[in-house]
């Protein structure tokens, strides 16, 4: 909508009404005058023609033309200014006499066939007015006489030109008056605008200047009426604003002064805080150094105590001596656990604890935790169960060691504070979105519970729910704090519910990345589908978990709480389980086995970990197999399938007589990695070419054409990505698939390498199943030509569960494709590399070497750890390599370097017994 200004509105409202009223009045009066003039002429003509009609009656009756002519001629001359012609017609409508010659007498006469008018007729043609009046006999004009027809009629033509002239004059006069009225309206409008809008415009300009800050301006002069009132209001507003501005400026000056004083005080406080910060940082550094040094100083004698205790346990001892030594070893291990908790807590507090991202099997990770903690629960007669959601993907990417640390802490607490009943562990799929997997793990016990008052102290460092707990159960009070911080660092949340004397439920969530990489050798369970199995388990929860687990495999499952309720049905398998809380005598166990053998073709016995001696008797009595509880799913299926007792995660091995006719080049700067990959490839392809760096690989690529290239990424001088791009430029291997081999499994690493030109991606440590899957995908290996074998199991070393965090021989076998000789060789090479690494670390701690040389040594050691079954050492190397790569100086990583020295000492002490066992095999 158009917006008009005040000037336009005043002009329109002033001039328009005047013009409209003037035009309407002029039109009205002009039209009235116009009609009056014509009517006046008609009246005048009637006044002339009617007396002539009376006077002409005698002449027309006596046929006296001359008399009538003189009569109408006189009348014509008397009114010649508007009378053009007068004519008399007889009763036959013929001209009797006329006042002058008329060229068109037919215009004056009545139309032929029309009767003679009996009364005055008036008609108008163009600018002529015609009047016709009848000539009657004298008696005709007398009322009461009835004459049949008139003697004739008289016609008179009047000229309208004079009338039209007067009409035009009247119209012009009216227009002139309207124009004068418009001029007067414009004049008055101009004066109104000058008296109203101009002052208002000046006020607007002045208000705008006041808005811009010119508060000293005022409106001067006298104005009319309300405008003067408005002027006074604006001036008063300007005065008020000026006073307010002055007060505000004074307030600003005062506030500025106060702020300046505050800033000075803040500056003083900042200096004091900076000094306090430096003091706190120095105290934190001293604390870290103290913890690291104390850890080193405590671990060194503890390693000697634990090592020599284990050596003495191998000798011939009396029962009491063995009991004393086992007590010493257990106490030393507990002290070592406390030291590790304190170090983990200090790292979490300092934000220096780094997480790994590696592919792992979720179920195997859980089974390993249950296997480690089962003896602790079974010794107290507790039933330990594990329920896994079937929807959870098999493989995930995360930090399995830290997840296990959280679970071990929660399950260990549950076992510590529970005297009877169950410890139930469950894992559920909370959400699956694209590649992100959100899991919820819960540990539920039937222990002493926690009161509402004590629950607020659970996640506080060095605090426990009750002071008496530390005296009765032991512990530092750091376990749940470390657990909480680990879960939060992994992007999850942790919580619990508990009621006093009724038990507790601790839960935590994790966000992991789903992976399609093979993380374990798949089992062919087709032979089990449709088979019948009987589960005899006294514990209801364990019985239900086993039923669901085996039903998902495809078995037809029947359950019973004991052998006394069995029917006559015959089964393929019977799973006979005994509860840790109510173990029967050996004779009763054998009797129960006999009952099951009558109902099933094959009997598998499940025993608590505390009943290993009973398992030997049962195996000798003919039982198919004895499995320790809680039952690992993979081990149970392998037992039902009839597989021999395997080394953990046995991997396929191609037959040496059926190698594929391909040539493969593998590139790695770490000799141990290169040796392992070469050994794995040599069993599958005819020729393997090795290169220890990118430059050597590029030189070989210019000389030979390869079917596939396995390229390490992190190498000195020329990294794997650069080497691959240069190889692409060579004509021989332009289309050769190049597979990236890296120890970094961080999110986005795969996409980054594929975008850089790599064709595929493998993570270290390389699993044989992953390698074979990659070769099959790119070289189309015939899987039917592959034969599998499994390594013979090694005798379990002493205290293998505790030592696994330092040297896990089962993991080493897995990484060496189940080959004991290769695992031994990889461990030998790792031990041989310790000499140079210890020199570099000692030199760095003494301040005699640079960060670059330390990083190179740690990087090479990290690569060697990937294939030797040393998870703790591998974790330390990963943390050190990451921090050094991020620019940390040697002083910042000094605690980790001291811990690295301790871990190397651990491995050197543990390695001989594993190497001896390997040699025996």
PDB file of N, CA and C in Angstrom, residues 3 22 86 140 162 199 216 239 251 278 322 332 345 423 491 498 507 512 535 578 627 651 657 706 868:
ATOM      1  N   UNK A   3       2.269   4.854   0.713  1.00  0.00           N
ATOM      2  CA  UNK A   3       2.201   5.764   1.853  1.00  0.00           C
ATOM      3  C   UNK A   3       2.490   7.184   1.373  1.00  0.00           C
ATOM      4  N   UNK A  22     -17.337  22.438  -6.523  1.00  0.00           N
ATOM      5  CA  UNK A  22     -17.490  23.415  -7.597  1.00  0.00           C
ATOM      6  C   UNK A  22     -17.961  22.791  -8.885  1.00  0.00           C
ATOM      7  N   UNK A  86     -42.779  31.925 -40.888  1.00  0.00           N
ATOM      8  CA  UNK A  86     -44.129  31.608 -40.421  1.00  0.00           C
ATOM      9  C   UNK A  86     -44.936  31.220 -41.642  1.00  0.00           C
ATOM     10  N   UNK A 140     -64.897  27.412 -31.994  1.00  0.00           N
ATOM     11  CA  UNK A 140     -64.006  26.347 -31.513  1.00  0.00           C
ATOM     12  C   UNK A 140     -63.344  26.731 -30.209  1.00  0.00           C
ATOM     13  N   UNK A 162     -29.244  31.520 -31.095  1.00  0.00           N
ATOM     14  CA  UNK A 162     -29.054  32.487 -30.017  1.00  0.00           C
ATOM     15  C   UNK A 162     -29.148  31.812 -28.651  1.00  0.00           C
ATOM     16  N   UNK A 199       6.654  23.392   9.669  1.00  0.00           N
ATOM     17  CA  UNK A 199       7.101  23.241  11.068  1.00  0.00           C
ATOM     18  C   UNK A 199       7.258  21.780  11.487  1.00  0.00           C
ATOM     19  N   UNK A 216      21.649  19.391  22.373  1.00  0.00           N
ATOM     20  CA  UNK A 216      21.589  20.814  22.694  1.00  0.00           C
ATOM     21  C   UNK A 216      20.719  21.602  21.722  1.00  0.00           C
ATOM     22  N   UNK A 239      15.462  18.387  26.639  1.00  0.00           N
ATOM     23  CA  UNK A 239      16.084  18.789  27.908  1.00  0.00           C
ATOM     24  C   UNK A 239      16.211  17.586  28.846  1.00  0.00           C
ATOM     25  N   UNK A 251      27.490   8.113  35.465  1.00  0.00           N
ATOM     26  CA  UNK A 251      27.448   6.718  35.928  1.00  0.00           C
ATOM     27  C   UNK A 251      28.495   5.874  35.205  1.00  0.00           C
ATOM     28  N   UNK A 278      51.192 -22.869  38.531  1.00  0.00           N
ATOM     29  CA  UNK A 278      52.537 -23.428  38.345  1.00  0.00           C
ATOM     30  C   UNK A 278      52.937 -24.309  39.521  1.00  0.00           C
ATOM     31  N   UNK A 322      54.445 -75.440  50.306  1.00  0.00           N
ATOM     32  CA  UNK A 322      53.723 -75.008  49.110  1.00  0.00           C
ATOM     33  C   UNK A 322      52.614 -74.007  49.479  1.00  0.00           C
ATOM     34  N   UNK A 332      51.784 -60.963  46.958  1.00  0.00           N
ATOM     35  CA  UNK A 332      52.568 -60.127  46.039  1.00  0.00           C
ATOM     36  C   UNK A 332      51.730 -59.695  44.845  1.00  0.00           C
ATOM     37  N   UNK A 345      44.898 -44.754  37.985  1.00  0.00           N
ATOM     38  CA  UNK A 345      44.175 -43.604  38.506  1.00  0.00           C
ATOM     39  C   UNK A 345      44.940 -42.310  38.216  1.00  0.00           C
ATOM     40  N   UNK A 423      26.043 -64.580  40.496  1.00  0.00           N
ATOM     41  CA  UNK A 423      26.560 -63.350  39.882  1.00  0.00           C
ATOM     42  C   UNK A 423      26.202 -63.460  38.407  1.00  0.00           C
ATOM     43  N   UNK A 491      33.301 -43.108  25.960  1.00  0.00           N
ATOM     44  CA  UNK A 491      32.069 -42.541  25.435  1.00  0.00           C
ATOM     45  C   UNK A 491      30.810 -43.149  26.001  1.00  0.00           C
ATOM     46  N   UNK A 498      20.845 -50.541  43.993  1.00  0.00           N
ATOM     47  CA  UNK A 498      21.204 -51.465  45.066  1.00  0.00           C
ATOM     48  C   UNK A 498      20.248 -51.287  46.236  1.00  0.00           C
ATOM     49  N   UNK A 507      25.670 -51.316  35.925  1.00  0.00           N
ATOM     50  CA  UNK A 507      25.559 -51.352  34.472  1.00  0.00           C
ATOM     51  C   UNK A 507      26.420 -50.232  33.869  1.00  0.00           C
ATOM     52  N   UNK A 512      30.685 -48.740  20.344  1.00  0.00           N
ATOM     53  CA  UNK A 512      31.739 -49.348  19.556  1.00  0.00           C
ATOM     54  C   UNK A 512      31.405 -49.214  18.074  1.00  0.00           C
ATOM     55  N   UNK A 535      19.801 -80.862  28.818  1.00  0.00           N
ATOM     56  CA  UNK A 535      20.587 -80.038  29.733  1.00  0.00           C
ATOM     57  C   UNK A 535      20.118 -80.341  31.149  1.00  0.00           C
ATOM     58  N   UNK A 578      27.081 -79.198  37.192  1.00  0.00           N
ATOM     59  CA  UNK A 578      27.051 -79.224  38.647  1.00  0.00           C
ATOM     60  C   UNK A 578      27.220 -77.806  39.179  1.00  0.00           C
ATOM     61  N   UNK A 627      34.050 -79.566  30.752  1.00  0.00           N
ATOM     62  CA  UNK A 627      34.194 -78.138  30.444  1.00  0.00           C
ATOM     63  C   UNK A 627      34.027 -77.368  31.744  1.00  0.00           C
ATOM     64  N   UNK A 651      43.353 -71.406  13.477  1.00  0.00           N
ATOM     65  CA  UNK A 651      43.142 -70.789  12.184  1.00  0.00           C
ATOM     66  C   UNK A 651      43.504 -71.761  11.072  1.00  0.00           C
ATOM     67  N   UNK A 657      51.443 -78.327  -0.323  1.00  0.00           N
ATOM     68  CA  UNK A 657      51.496 -78.974  -1.647  1.00  0.00           C
ATOM     69  C   UNK A 657      50.495 -78.378  -2.615  1.00  0.00           C
ATOM     70  N   UNK A 706      53.789 -58.002  -9.801  1.00  0.00           N
ATOM     71  CA  UNK A 706      53.243 -58.776  -8.684  1.00  0.00           C
ATOM     72  C   UNK A 706      51.730 -58.915  -8.847  1.00  0.00           C
ATOM     73  N   UNK A 868      53.462 -61.148  19.290  1.00  0.00           N
ATOM     74  CA  UNK A 868      54.165 -61.928  20.306  1.00  0.00           C
ATOM     75  C   UNK A 868      53.331 -62.183  21.549  1.00  0.00           C
TER      76      UNK A 868
END
